[in-house]
CSV table of C-alpha atoms in Angstrom, one decimal:
chain,number,residue,atom,x,y,z
A,122,UNK,CA,-11.4,1.4,-37.0
A,123,UNK,CA,-10.7,5.0,-37.1
A,124,UNK,CA,-12.2,7.0,-39.9
A,125,UNK,CA,-10.0,8.2,-42.7
A,126,UNK,CA,-9.9,11.7,-41.3
A,127,UNK,CA,-7.9,10.4,-38.3
A,128,UNK,CA,-4.3,11.9,-38.2
A,129,UNK,CA,-2.0,8.7,-38.5
A,130,UNK,CA,1.4,7.8,-37.1
A,131,UNK,CA,3.1,4.7,-38.6
A,132,UNK,CA,5.9,2.9,-36.7
A,133,UNK,CA,7.7,0.2,-38.6
A,134,UNK,CA,10.6,-2.1,-38.7
A,135,UNK,CA,10.7,-2.8,-35.1
A,136,UNK,CA,10.4,-5.7,-32.8
A,137,UNK,CA,6.8,-5.7,-31.0
A,138,UNK,CA,5.8,-7.3,-27.7
A,139,UNK,CA,2.0,-6.7,-27.7
A,140,UNK,CA,1.6,-8.4,-24.1
A,141,UNK,CA,-1.8,-9.3,-25.4
A,142,UNK,CA,-3.7,-12.6,-24.0
A,143,UNK,CA,-1.6,-14.8,-26.3
A,144,UNK,CA,1.8,-12.8,-25.9
A,145,UNK,CA,1.9,-12.1,-29.5
A,146,UNK,CA,5.1,-10.9,-30.7
A,147,UNK,CA,6.7,-9.8,-34.0
A,148,UNK,CA,10.2,-10.0,-34.6
A,149,UNK,CA,9.8,-7.2,-37.3
A,150,UNK,CA,6.4,-5.5,-37.4
A,151,UNK,CA,4.5,-2.2,-37.6
A,152,UNK,CA,2.1,-0.3,-35.6
A,153,UNK,CA,-0.4,2.4,-36.6
A,154,UNK,CA,-1.6,5.1,-34.4
A,155,UNK,CA,-4.9,7.0,-35.4
A,156,UNK,CA,-5.3,10.0,-33.3
A,157,UNK,CA,-5.4,8.5,-29.6
A,158,UNK,CA,-6.1,5.0,-30.7
A,159,UNK,CA,-4.0,2.0,-31.8
A,160,UNK,CA,-5.5,1.3,-35.2
A,161,UNK,CA,-3.5,-1.8,-36.2
A,162,UNK,CA,-0.7,-4.0,-35.4
A,163,UNK,CA,0.9,-6.8,-37.2
A,164,UNK,CA,4.1,-8.3,-38.7
A,165,UNK,CA,6.0,-6.6,-41.7
A,166,UNK,CA,5.3,-3.1,-43.0
A,167,UNK,CA,2.1,-1.1,-42.5
A,168,UNK,CA,-0.8,-1.6,-45.0
A,169,UNK,CA,-0.3,0.5,-48.3
A,170,UNK,CA,-2.7,3.2,-49.0
A,171,UNK,CA,-3.0,4.8,-45.4
A,172,UNK,CA,-4.4,8.4,-45.6
A,173,UNK,CA,-3.4,11.5,-43.4
A,174,UNK,CA,0.0,9.8,-42.3
A,175,UNK,CA,1.5,12.8,-40.6
A,176,UNK,CA,4.8,11.0,-39.5
A,177,UNK,CA,6.4,7.5,-40.2
A,178,UNK,CA,9.1,6.2,-37.7
A,179,UNK,CA,11.6,3.7,-38.9
A,180,UNK,CA,12.2,1.8,-35.6
A,181,UNK,CA,15.0,-0.4,-36.6
A,182,UNK,CA,16.9,-1.5,-33.7
A,183,UNK,CA,13.9,-1.0,-31.4
A,184,UNK,CA,11.5,-3.1,-29.2
A,185,UNK,CA,8.1,-1.4,-29.0
A,186,UNK,CA,6.0,-2.2,-25.7
A,187,UNK,CA,3.1,-1.1,-24.1
A,188,UNK,CA,3.7,1.9,-21.8
A,189,UNK,CA,4.5,0.9,-18.3
A,190,UNK,CA,1.9,1.3,-15.6
A,191,UNK,CA,2.9,2.5,-12.2
A,192,UNK,CA,0.5,1.3,-9.6
A,193,UNK,CA,2.1,2.6,-6.4
A,194,UNK,CA,3.9,5.8,-5.4
A,195,UNK,CA,4.3,8.7,-3.0
A,196,UNK,CA,5.3,11.8,-4.8
A,197,UNK,CA,6.0,14.1,-2.1
A,198,UNK,CA,8.9,11.9,-1.1
A,199,UNK,CA,11.0,13.3,-4.0
A,200,UNK,CA,12.2,16.0,-1.8
A,201,UNK,CA,13.0,13.8,1.0
A,202,UNK,CA,15.5,11.3,-0.7
A,203,UNK,CA,18.4,9.7,0.9
A,204,UNK,CA,17.3,10.2,4.5
A,205,UNK,CA,17.1,7.3,7.2
A,206,UNK,CA,18.8,4.8,4.9
A,207,UNK,CA,19.1,2.1,7.5
A,208,UNK,CA,15.8,1.8,8.9
A,209,UNK,CA,13.1,-0.7,8.8
A,210,UNK,CA,9.7,0.7,8.0
A,211,UNK,CA,8.2,1.7,11.2
A,212,UNK,CA,11.4,3.5,12.2
A,213,UNK,CA,11.7,5.0,8.7
A,214,UNK,CA,8.1,6.4,9.3
A,215,UNK,CA,8.8,7.7,12.6
A,216,UNK,CA,11.9,9.5,11.4
A,217,UNK,CA,10.3,11.1,8.5
A,218,UNK,CA,6.6,11.9,9.4
A,219,UNK,CA,7.5,15.0,11.2
A,220,UNK,CA,9.5,16.1,8.2
A,221,UNK,CA,6.5,15.3,5.7
A,222,UNK,CA,3.9,16.8,7.9
A,223,UNK,CA,5.5,20.4,6.9
A,224,UNK,CA,4.9,20.1,3.0
A,225,UNK,CA,2.8,22.7,1.4
A,226,UNK,CA,1.2,23.1,-2.1
A,227,UNK,CA,4.5,24.6,-3.7
A,228,UNK,CA,6.6,21.6,-2.5
A,229,UNK,CA,3.9,19.2,-3.4
A,230,UNK,CA,3.8,20.5,-7.0
A,231,UNK,CA,7.6,20.3,-7.4
A,232,UNK,CA,8.1,17.0,-5.8
A,233,UNK,CA,5.2,15.6,-8.2
A,234,UNK,CA,7.0,17.1,-11.1
A,235,UNK,CA,10.2,15.5,-10.2
A,236,UNK,CA,8.5,12.0,-9.5
A,237,UNK,CA,6.6,12.1,-12.8
A,238,UNK,CA,9.6,13.4,-14.7
A,239,UNK,CA,11.9,10.5,-13.9
A,240,UNK,CA,9.1,7.9,-14.5
A,241,UNK,CA,8.2,9.3,-17.7
A,242,UNK,CA,11.4,9.8,-19.2
A,243,UNK,CA,11.9,5.9,-18.3
A,244,UNK,CA,9.0,4.8,-20.2
A,245,UNK,CA,5.8,5.2,-17.6
A,246,UNK,CA,2.8,6.3,-19.5
A,247,UNK,CA,0.2,5.9,-16.7
A,248,UNK,CA,1.3,6.9,-13.1
A,249,UNK,CA,-0.3,6.9,-9.7
A,250,UNK,CA,0.3,8.7,-6.8
A,251,UNK,CA,-1.1,7.7,-3.1
A,252,UNK,CA,-0.9,11.0,-1.2
A,253,UNK,CA,-2.1,11.0,2.5
A,254,UNK,CA,-0.4,13.9,4.1
A,255,UNK,CA,-2.6,16.8,4.4
A,256,UNK,CA,-1.1,19.4,6.9
A,257,UNK,CA,-3.3,22.0,8.0
A,258,UNK,CA,-3.2,25.2,5.9
A,259,UNK,CA,-1.1,23.5,3.2
A,260,UNK,CA,-3.0,24.7,0.3
A,261,UNK,CA,-4.7,22.4,-2.5
A,262,UNK,CA,-2.1,19.5,-2.6
A,263,UNK,CA,-4.5,17.2,-4.7
A,264,UNK,CA,-4.9,20.0,-7.2
A,265,UNK,CA,-1.3,20.8,-7.4
A,266,UNK,CA,-0.3,16.9,-8.1
A,267,UNK,CA,-3.0,16.7,-10.7
A,268,UNK,CA,-1.9,19.7,-12.5
A,269,UNK,CA,1.7,18.3,-12.5
A,270,UNK,CA,0.6,15.0,-13.9
A,271,UNK,CA,-1.5,17.0,-16.8
A,272,UNK,CA,1.5,19.1,-17.6
A,273,UNK,CA,3.7,16.1,-18.1
A,274,UNK,CA,1.3,14.8,-20.4
A,275,UNK,CA,0.9,11.0,-18.5
A,276,UNK,CA,-2.4,9.1,-17.6
A,277,UNK,CA,-2.8,9.5,-14.0
A,278,UNK,CA,-4.7,8.1,-10.9
A,279,UNK,CA,-4.5,10.1,-7.7
A,280,UNK,CA,-5.3,7.8,-4.8
A,281,UNK,CA,-6.4,10.5,-2.4
A,282,UNK,CA,-5.2,9.1,1.0
A,283,UNK,CA,-5.9,10.1,4.6
A,284,UNK,CA,-4.8,9.3,8.0
A,285,UNK,CA,-6.7,9.9,11.3
A,286,UNK,CA,-4.8,7.7,14.0
A,287,UNK,CA,-2.1,9.6,15.3
A,288,UNK,CA,0.4,9.1,18.1
A,289,UNK,CA,-2.4,10.1,20.8
A,290,UNK,CA,-4.3,7.1,19.4
A,291,UNK,CA,-1.5,4.7,19.1
A,292,UNK,CA,-0.7,5.3,15.5
A,293,UNK,CA,2.7,6.6,14.0
A,294,UNK,CA,2.1,9.9,12.4
A,295,UNK,CA,2.5,13.2,14.6
A,296,UNK,CA,-1.0,14.5,16.1
A,297,UNK,CA,-0.7,17.6,13.7
A,298,UNK,CA,-0.3,15.4,10.6
A,299,UNK,CA,-3.6,13.8,10.3
A,300,UNK,CA,-7.2,14.6,9.5
A,301,UNK,CA,-10.3,13.9,11.2
A,302,UNK,CA,-12.6,11.1,10.2
A,303,UNK,CA,-15.1,13.6,8.9
A,304,UNK,CA,-12.6,16.0,7.2
A,305,UNK,CA,-10.9,13.1,5.6
A,306,UNK,CA,-14.1,11.6,4.2
A,307,UNK,CA,-15.4,15.2,2.9
A,308,UNK,CA,-12.1,16.2,1.5
A,309,UNK,CA,-11.9,12.8,-0.2
A,310,UNK,CA,-15.4,13.0,-1.6
A,311,UNK,CA,-14.9,16.4,-3.1
A,312,UNK,CA,-11.7,15.2,-4.7
A,313,UNK,CA,-13.5,12.5,-6.6
A,314,UNK,CA,-16.4,14.8,-7.8
A,315,UNK,CA,-14.0,17.6,-9.0
A,316,UNK,CA,-11.3,15.6,-10.8
A,317,UNK,CA,-12.4,12.0,-11.3
A,318,UNK,CA,-13.2,11.1,-15.1
A,319,UNK,CA,-14.8,7.7,-15.7
A,320,UNK,CA,-14.7,7.9,-19.7
A,321,UNK,CA,-12.5,5.5,-21.7
A,322,UNK,CA,-10.0,7.9,-22.7
A,323,UNK,CA,-9.7,9.5,-19.2
A,324,UNK,CA,-6.4,11.1,-18.3
A,325,UNK,CA,-7.1,11.8,-14.6
A,326,UNK,CA,-9.0,9.2,-12.3
A,327,UNK,CA,-9.3,9.3,-8.6
A,328,UNK,CA,-9.4,6.3,-5.9
A,329,UNK,CA,-10.2,6.4,-2.4
A,330,UNK,CA,-7.2,5.5,-0.4
A,331,UNK,CA,-6.8,5.7,3.4
A,332,UNK,CA,-3.0,5.1,4.1
A,333,UNK,CA,-2.9,1.9,6.4
A,334,UNK,CA,-4.1,-0.1,8.9
A,335,UNK,CA,-1.7,1.4,11.4
A,336,UNK,CA,-2.4,5.0,10.5
A,337,UNK,CA,-6.1,5.2,10.1
A,338,UNK,CA,-9.2,4.1,12.2
A,339,UNK,CA,-11.6,1.3,11.5
A,340,UNK,CA,-14.3,3.6,10.9
A,341,UNK,CA,-12.3,5.4,8.3
A,342,UNK,CA,-11.5,2.3,6.3
A,343,UNK,CA,-15.0,1.2,6.6
A,344,UNK,CA,-16.7,4.3,5.7
A,345,UNK,CA,-13.9,5.1,3.0
A,346,UNK,CA,-15.1,1.8,1.2
A,347,UNK,CA,-18.6,2.7,1.5
A,348,UNK,CA,-17.9,6.2,-0.2
A,349,UNK,CA,-15.6,4.8,-3.0
A,350,UNK,CA,-18.4,2.3,-3.9
A,351,UNK,CA,-21.1,4.9,-3.7
A,352,UNK,CA,-19.1,7.2,-6.0
A,353,UNK,CA,-18.1,4.2,-8.4
A,354,UNK,CA,-14.2,4.6,-7.8
A,355,UNK,CA,-11.6,2.1,-6.9
A,356,UNK,CA,-9.9,1.6,-3.4
A,357,UNK,CA,-6.2,1.5,-2.5
A,358,UNK,CA,-4.2,1.1,0.7
A,359,UNK,CA,-1.1,-0.4,2.1
A,360,UNK,CA,-1.1,-4.0,3.1
A,361,UNK,CA,0.7,-6.7,4.7
A,362,UNK,CA,4.0,-4.8,4.2
A,363,UNK,CA,6.1,-5.8,7.4
A,364,UNK,CA,5.8,-8.5,10.3
A,365,UNK,CA,5.5,-5.4,12.7
A,366,UNK,CA,2.2,-4.7,10.8
A,367,UNK,CA,1.0,-8.2,11.1
A,368,UNK,CA,1.9,-8.1,14.8
A,369,UNK,CA,0.1,-4.7,15.1
A,370,UNK,CA,-3.0,-5.8,13.7
A,371,UNK,CA,-3.2,-8.8,15.8
A,372,UNK,CA,-2.8,-7.2,19.0
A,373,UNK,CA,-5.2,-4.2,18.1
A,374,UNK,CA,-7.9,-6.1,16.2
A,375,UNK,CA,-7.3,-9.7,17.0
A,376,UNK,CA,-6.8,-10.8,13.6
A,377,UNK,CA,-4.2,-10.5,10.7
A,378,UNK,CA,-4.3,-7.6,8.0
A,379,UNK,CA,-6.1,-9.7,5.5
A,380,UNK,CA,-9.0,-10.9,7.8
A,381,UNK,CA,-9.0,-7.4,9.0
A,382,UNK,CA,-9.5,-6.0,5.7
A,383,UNK,CA,-12.1,-8.1,4.8
A,384,UNK,CA,-14.0,-7.4,7.7
A,385,UNK,CA,-14.0,-3.7,6.8
A,386,UNK,CA,-15.2,-4.2,3.1
A,387,UNK,CA,-11.7,-3.9,1.8
A,388,UNK,CA,-11.3,-7.1,-0.6
A,389,UNK,CA,-12.9,-6.9,-4.0
A,390,UNK,CA,-12.2,-6.4,-7.7
A,391,UNK,CA,-12.2,-2.8,-7.1
A,392,UNK,CA,-9.3,-2.7,-4.5
A,393,UNK,CA,-5.7,-2.9,-4.9
A,394,UNK,CA,-3.0,-3.0,-1.8
A,395,UNK,CA,0.7,-2.3,-2.0
A,396,UNK,CA,3.2,-4.4,-0.9
A,397,UNK,CA,1.5,-7.4,0.3
A,398,UNK,CA,4.8,-9.2,1.3
A,399,UNK,CA,3.9,-11.2,4.2
A,400,UNK,CA,1.0,-13.3,3.0
A,401,UNK,CA,0.1,-16.7,3.9
A,402,UNK,CA,-1.7,-19.4,1.6
A,403,UNK,CA,-5.1,-18.2,3.2
A,404,UNK,CA,-4.5,-14.5,2.6
A,405,UNK,CA,-3.4,-15.4,-1.1
A,406,UNK,CA,-6.5,-17.3,-1.6
A,407,UNK,CA,-8.8,-14.6,-0.3
A,408,UNK,CA,-7.1,-12.1,-2.5
A,409,UNK,CA,-7.6,-14.5,-5.6
A,410,UNK,CA,-11.3,-15.2,-4.6
A,411,UNK,CA,-12.1,-11.5,-4.4
A,412,UNK,CA,-9.8,-10.6,-7.4
A,413,UNK,CA,-7.9,-7.9,-5.1
A,414,UNK,CA,-5.1,-6.6,-6.7
A,415,UNK,CA,-1.6,-6.2,-5.7
A,416,UNK,CA,1.0,-3.3,-6.2
A,417,UNK,CA,4.5,-5.1,-5.9
A,418,UNK,CA,7.3,-2.8,-4.8
A,419,UNK,CA,10.4,-4.9,-5.0
A,420,UNK,CA,13.1,-2.2,-4.8
A,421,UNK,CA,11.3,-0.5,-1.8
A,422,UNK,CA,10.6,-3.8,0.0
A,423,UNK,CA,14.3,-4.5,-0.2
A,424,UNK,CA,15.3,-1.1,0.7
A,425,UNK,CA,13.2,-1.2,3.8
A,426,UNK,CA,14.1,-4.9,4.6
A,427,UNK,CA,10.4,-5.9,4.4
A,428,UNK,CA,11.0,-9.1,2.6
A,429,UNK,CA,10.1,-11.0,-0.6
A,430,UNK,CA,6.5,-10.8,-1.7
A,431,UNK,CA,5.2,-14.3,-2.8
A,432,UNK,CA,4.5,-13.1,-6.3
A,433,UNK,CA,4.7,-16.5,-8.3
A,434,UNK,CA,2.3,-18.0,-5.8
A,435,UNK,CA,0.0,-14.9,-6.3
A,436,UNK,CA,0.0,-15.1,-10.0
A,437,UNK,CA,-0.5,-18.6,-10.0
A,438,UNK,CA,-3.5,-18.2,-7.8
A,439,UNK,CA,-5.0,-15.7,-10.1
A,440,UNK,CA,-4.3,-12.5,-8.2
A,441,UNK,CA,-4.1,-9.4,-10.3
A,442,UNK,CA,-0.5,-8.1,-9.8
A,443,UNK,CA,1.2,-4.8,-11.0
A,444,UNK,CA,4.6,-2.9,-10.4
A,445,UNK,CA,4.9,-0.2,-8.1
A,446,UNK,CA,8.0,2.3,-7.7
A,447,UNK,CA,6.8,3.2,-4.2
A,448,UNK,CA,7.9,6.7,-2.6
A,449,UNK,CA,11.2,7.7,-3.5
A,450,UNK,CA,12.2,8.1,0.1
A,451,UNK,CA,12.4,4.3,0.0
A,452,UNK,CA,13.4,3.9,-3.7
A,453,UNK,CA,15.6,6.8,-4.5
A,454,UNK,CA,15.9,6.0,-8.1
A,455,UNK,CA,12.3,6.8,-8.7
A,456,UNK,CA,12.1,4.6,-11.8
A,457,UNK,CA,9.8,2.0,-12.8
A,458,UNK,CA,11.7,0.3,-15.7
A,459,UNK,CA,14.4,-0.9,-13.4
A,460,UNK,CA,11.6,-2.6,-11.3
A,461,UNK,CA,11.0,-5.1,-14.3
A,462,UNK,CA,14.6,-6.6,-13.8
A,463,UNK,CA,14.3,-6.2,-9.6
A,464,UNK,CA,11.1,-7.9,-9.5
A,465,UNK,CA,12.6,-10.9,-11.6
A,466,UNK,CA,15.9,-11.1,-9.7
A,467,UNK,CA,14.3,-10.6,-6.2
A,468,UNK,CA,11.8,-13.0,-6.7
A,469,UNK,CA,14.2,-15.5,-7.7
A,470,UNK,CA,16.0,-15.4,-4.3
A,471,UNK,CA,12.8,-16.9,-2.9
A,472,UNK,CA,14.2,-20.4,-1.9
A,473,UNK,CA,10.8,-22.2,-3.1
A,474,UNK,CA,10.7,-21.0,-6.5
A,475,UNK,CA,14.4,-20.1,-7.3
A,476,UNK,CA,15.0,-19.6,-11.2
A,477,UNK,CA,11.3,-20.6,-12.1
A,478,UNK,CA,10.0,-17.6,-10.1
A,479,UNK,CA,9.5,-15.2,-13.0
A,480,UNK,CA,10.9,-14.9,-16.5
A,481,UNK,CA,11.5,-12.1,-18.6
A,482,UNK,CA,7.9,-11.8,-20.2
A,483,UNK,CA,6.3,-12.3,-16.8
A,484,UNK,CA,8.2,-9.4,-15.5
A,485,UNK,CA,7.0,-7.2,-18.5
A,486,UNK,CA,3.4,-8.3,-18.0
A,487,UNK,CA,3.6,-7.0,-14.3
A,488,UNK,CA,4.7,-3.7,-15.6
A,489,UNK,CA,2.2,-3.3,-18.3
A,490,UNK,CA,-1.0,-5.4,-18.5
A,491,UNK,CA,-0.7,-6.3,-14.8
A,492,UNK,CA,-0.7,-2.9,-13.6
A,493,UNK,CA,-3.8,-2.1,-16.2
A,494,UNK,CA,-5.7,-4.7,-14.3
A,495,UNK,CA,-4.7,-3.4,-10.8
A,496,UNK,CA,-5.9,0.2,-11.8
A,497,UNK,CA,-9.1,-1.2,-13.5
A,498,UNK,CA,-8.1,-0.1,-16.9
A,499,UNK,CA,-7.1,-3.3,-18.7
A,500,UNK,CA,-9.9,-2.7,-21.4
A,501,UNK,CA,-7.9,0.6,-22.5
A,502,UNK,CA,-4.4,0.2,-21.7
A,503,UNK,CA,-1.7,-2.3,-20.7
A,504,UNK,CA,-1.4,-4.2,-24.1
A,505,UNK,CA,-1.0,-3.2,-27.8
A,506,UNK,CA,-4.2,-4.1,-29.3
A,507,UNK,CA,-6.2,-2.3,-32.0
A,508,UNK,CA,-8.9,-0.3,-30.4
A,509,UNK,CA,-6.8,0.5,-27.3
A,510,UNK,CA,-5.4,3.7,-26.3
A,511,UNK,CA,-2.0,4.6,-27.7
A,512,UNK,CA,0.0,4.5,-24.8
A,513,UNK,CA,3.4,2.8,-25.9
A,514,UNK,CA,7.2,3.1,-25.8
A,515,UNK,CA,10.1,2.5,-28.4
A,516,UNK,CA,13.1,1.1,-26.4
A,517,UNK,CA,16.6,1.5,-28.2
A,518,UNK,CA,18.2,-2.0,-28.2
A,519,UNK,CA,21.0,-1.8,-30.8
A,520,UNK,CA,23.6,0.0,-28.5
A,521,UNK,CA,26.5,-1.3,-26.9
A,522,UNK,CA,24.6,-2.1,-23.8
A,523,UNK,CA,22.1,-4.6,-25.5
A,524,UNK,CA,22.9,-5.3,-29.1
A,525,UNK,CA,24.4,-8.7,-28.2
A,526,UNK,CA,21.6,-10.0,-26.7
A,527,UNK,CA,19.5,-11.8,-29.5
A,528,UNK,CA,16.0,-11.8,-27.9
A,529,UNK,CA,14.6,-8.0,-27.4
A,530,UNK,CA,12.3,-8.7,-24.4
A,531,UNK,CA,15.3,-10.5,-22.5
A,532,UNK,CA,17.2,-7.4,-23.4
A,533,UNK,CA,14.8,-5.0,-22.1
A,534,UNK,CA,14.4,-7.0,-18.7
A,535,UNK,CA,17.8,-8.5,-18.0
A,536,UNK,CA,19.8,-5.9,-19.4
A,537,UNK,CA,20.7,-2.3,-18.6
A,538,UNK,CA,18.3,0.2,-18.4
A,539,UNK,CA,17.4,0.7,-22.1
A,540,UNK,CA,17.0,4.2,-23.7
A,541,UNK,CA,13.6,5.4,-24.5
A,542,UNK,CA,13.6,6.8,-28.0
A,543,UNK,CA,10.0,7.8,-27.9
A,544,UNK,CA,7.0,7.6,-25.6
A,545,UNK,CA,3.5,8.0,-26.7
A,546,UNK,CA,0.5,8.8,-24.4
A,547,UNK,CA,-3.0,9.1,-25.8
A,548,UNK,CA,-1.4,9.3,-29.1
A,549,UNK,CA,0.9,12.3,-28.4
A,550,UNK,CA,4.6,12.0,-27.9
A,551,UNK,CA,6.0,13.1,-24.7
A,552,UNK,CA,9.7,11.7,-24.7
A,553,UNK,CA,12.2,12.0,-27.4
A,554,UNK,CA,15.7,10.4,-27.1
A,555,UNK,CA,15.4,10.1,-23.3
A,556,UNK,CA,14.3,13.6,-23.0
A,557,UNK,CA,10.9,14.8,-21.9
A,558,UNK,CA,9.1,17.0,-24.3
A,559,UNK,CA,6.5,18.3,-22.2
A,560,UNK,CA,8.7,20.1,-19.3
A,561,UNK,CA,12.2,21.5,-18.9
A,562,UNK,CA,14.1,18.7,-17.1
A,563,UNK,CA,16.6,21.0,-15.7
A,564,UNK,CA,13.9,23.6,-14.5
A,565,UNK,CA,12.4,20.6,-12.7
A,566,UNK,CA,15.7,19.5,-11.1
A,567,UNK,CA,16.4,23.0,-9.8
A,568,UNK,CA,12.8,23.4,-8.5
A,569,UNK,CA,13.0,20.3,-6.6
A,570,UNK,CA,16.6,21.0,-5.0
A,571,UNK,CA,15.1,24.3,-3.8
A,572,UNK,CA,12.2,22.9,-2.3
A,573,UNK,CA,13.8,19.8,-0.8
A,574,UNK,CA,16.2,22.5,0.9
A,575,UNK,CA,13.2,24.7,1.9
A,576,UNK,CA,11.5,21.8,3.5
A,577,UNK,CA,14.7,20.7,5.4
A,578,UNK,CA,15.1,24.2,6.8
A,579,UNK,CA,11.5,24.4,8.1
A,580,UNK,CA,11.7,20.8,9.6
A,581,UNK,CA,14.7,21.9,11.4
A,582,UNK,CA,12.9,24.5,13.0
A,583,UNK,CA,10.7,22.2,14.7
C-alpha cells in the first residue's frame, strides 16, 4: 500500500478485466493509481477518504485492461513498408536485406519513433525491438532506438540482435551487412552494461538476441547464451518460422531447429523465440519442459505465408505465449491491438481445433499477461493487481462500433479496433483520445516519410 503522500488517480464506473490468475472481472468497478503503482482495484466506487487525489476519471462506457505488451518487433522496418508484398520469408529477406543494410542512426531513430507511436496510440504500454542490422559506420543505432522509446514514454526491451553468417558463409544477408563474432559479442555486452535496468520499475531492459539459425554461426548462438546468463539478461531469437528454415537446419546441422537450439543452450525459462510456426509434438514438449517462451505473430505469419502456429497446443502444454507485431515490412499496420483479433481468427482456421482454438479472454491474455511472462516481467506488469506497476488502458466501447455488444471483452477482441481514451505507463498518461501526449504524431509521420525516401534513394544507388 502506497503511503498517504502518494499522488493518486481514481478511475471509476468502468468495466474491468484484470487478467489476473482467476480472470477476475468487474462489470462496474474502480482502480486507484498511487504514483506509479496500482494501489487498489475492485467492484463499485473507489473507497471514500482517499488523500491526495489529483484526478478522477469517470470511465463510463469503457473497459479497462492491462496495457498491451508487444513481444517481437523490428522497428527499422517502418521505413521499408509495402515492399516485396508477394514473397515468402526467405525471398522477402533476400529482396530487403540490401536496403536494410544501408540504414543509419537518423533513419533508425525515425523508424523507431514511427513504430512506437503506432503501437502506443493503440494501447501498447510495453514494447520490444529486435534490432540486428548494424552496418559499419551507421552510428549508435541501439542508443537511438532507446532514446525514441524513452521519449515516447513506453516501457521497453531492446533485444540487441546480431548476424555473422552472410552470403559467403551460406547465409542470406549481404557480406557487408553482418558483424564479426567478436564484434557482435562485444557490442552486445556493452549495450547491456550501458542500458539494462534490472529494477522492479525498470523502463528499459536489454536482451541478447542473435538473429536466427540461418544468419548467425553456431558459435555466436552458443557464446551469446553464455553472455546473457553471465550478465543476467534474457535471450531472444527467431525459431521454426518456416519449412525452409527447418530444411536449412537439417541440411546444415543434421537436426531440426528445436534440437539445434537445445544443443547450443537456447532453451530455458530465460529464452523466448519469435514465430515457432512449425513445431511438432516433441518441439512443444521441449518448450514446455524448459519453459521457453513464444512470441506469436499471426499477421506477419500470414503475410509471409509461413503457416499457422499451434498456439492452442502450446498453451495446453504450458508454454508461455505472448503476441508480437513483428516488423512492419511484414505487418504494415504496425499495431498490436488488432493482433488480439487476428490471433483468435487465424488459430480457428486450424482444422484440429477450429472454433475451440482460442476465445476472447485467451486472446486478451496473450496480449497482456502472456507477453509479461515471455519478457520475464509477470511480477510487475501484465495484469491489474494491487502492487503492480500502473500500465493500463481505457478502451472506449460505447460508440457505434461496439455499443451493441454486451460483453466488453468480446467487443474489444471480436469488434473493430477500439478507440483508446487513455493509456497509462508507470502511472503517467501517454495517450488521450487516440492521440499521443508525448510526441507530435504529425512530425513523426513527416520524419518517417522523409527517412524512407532517403533510404530508398541510397539503396537505389547500390
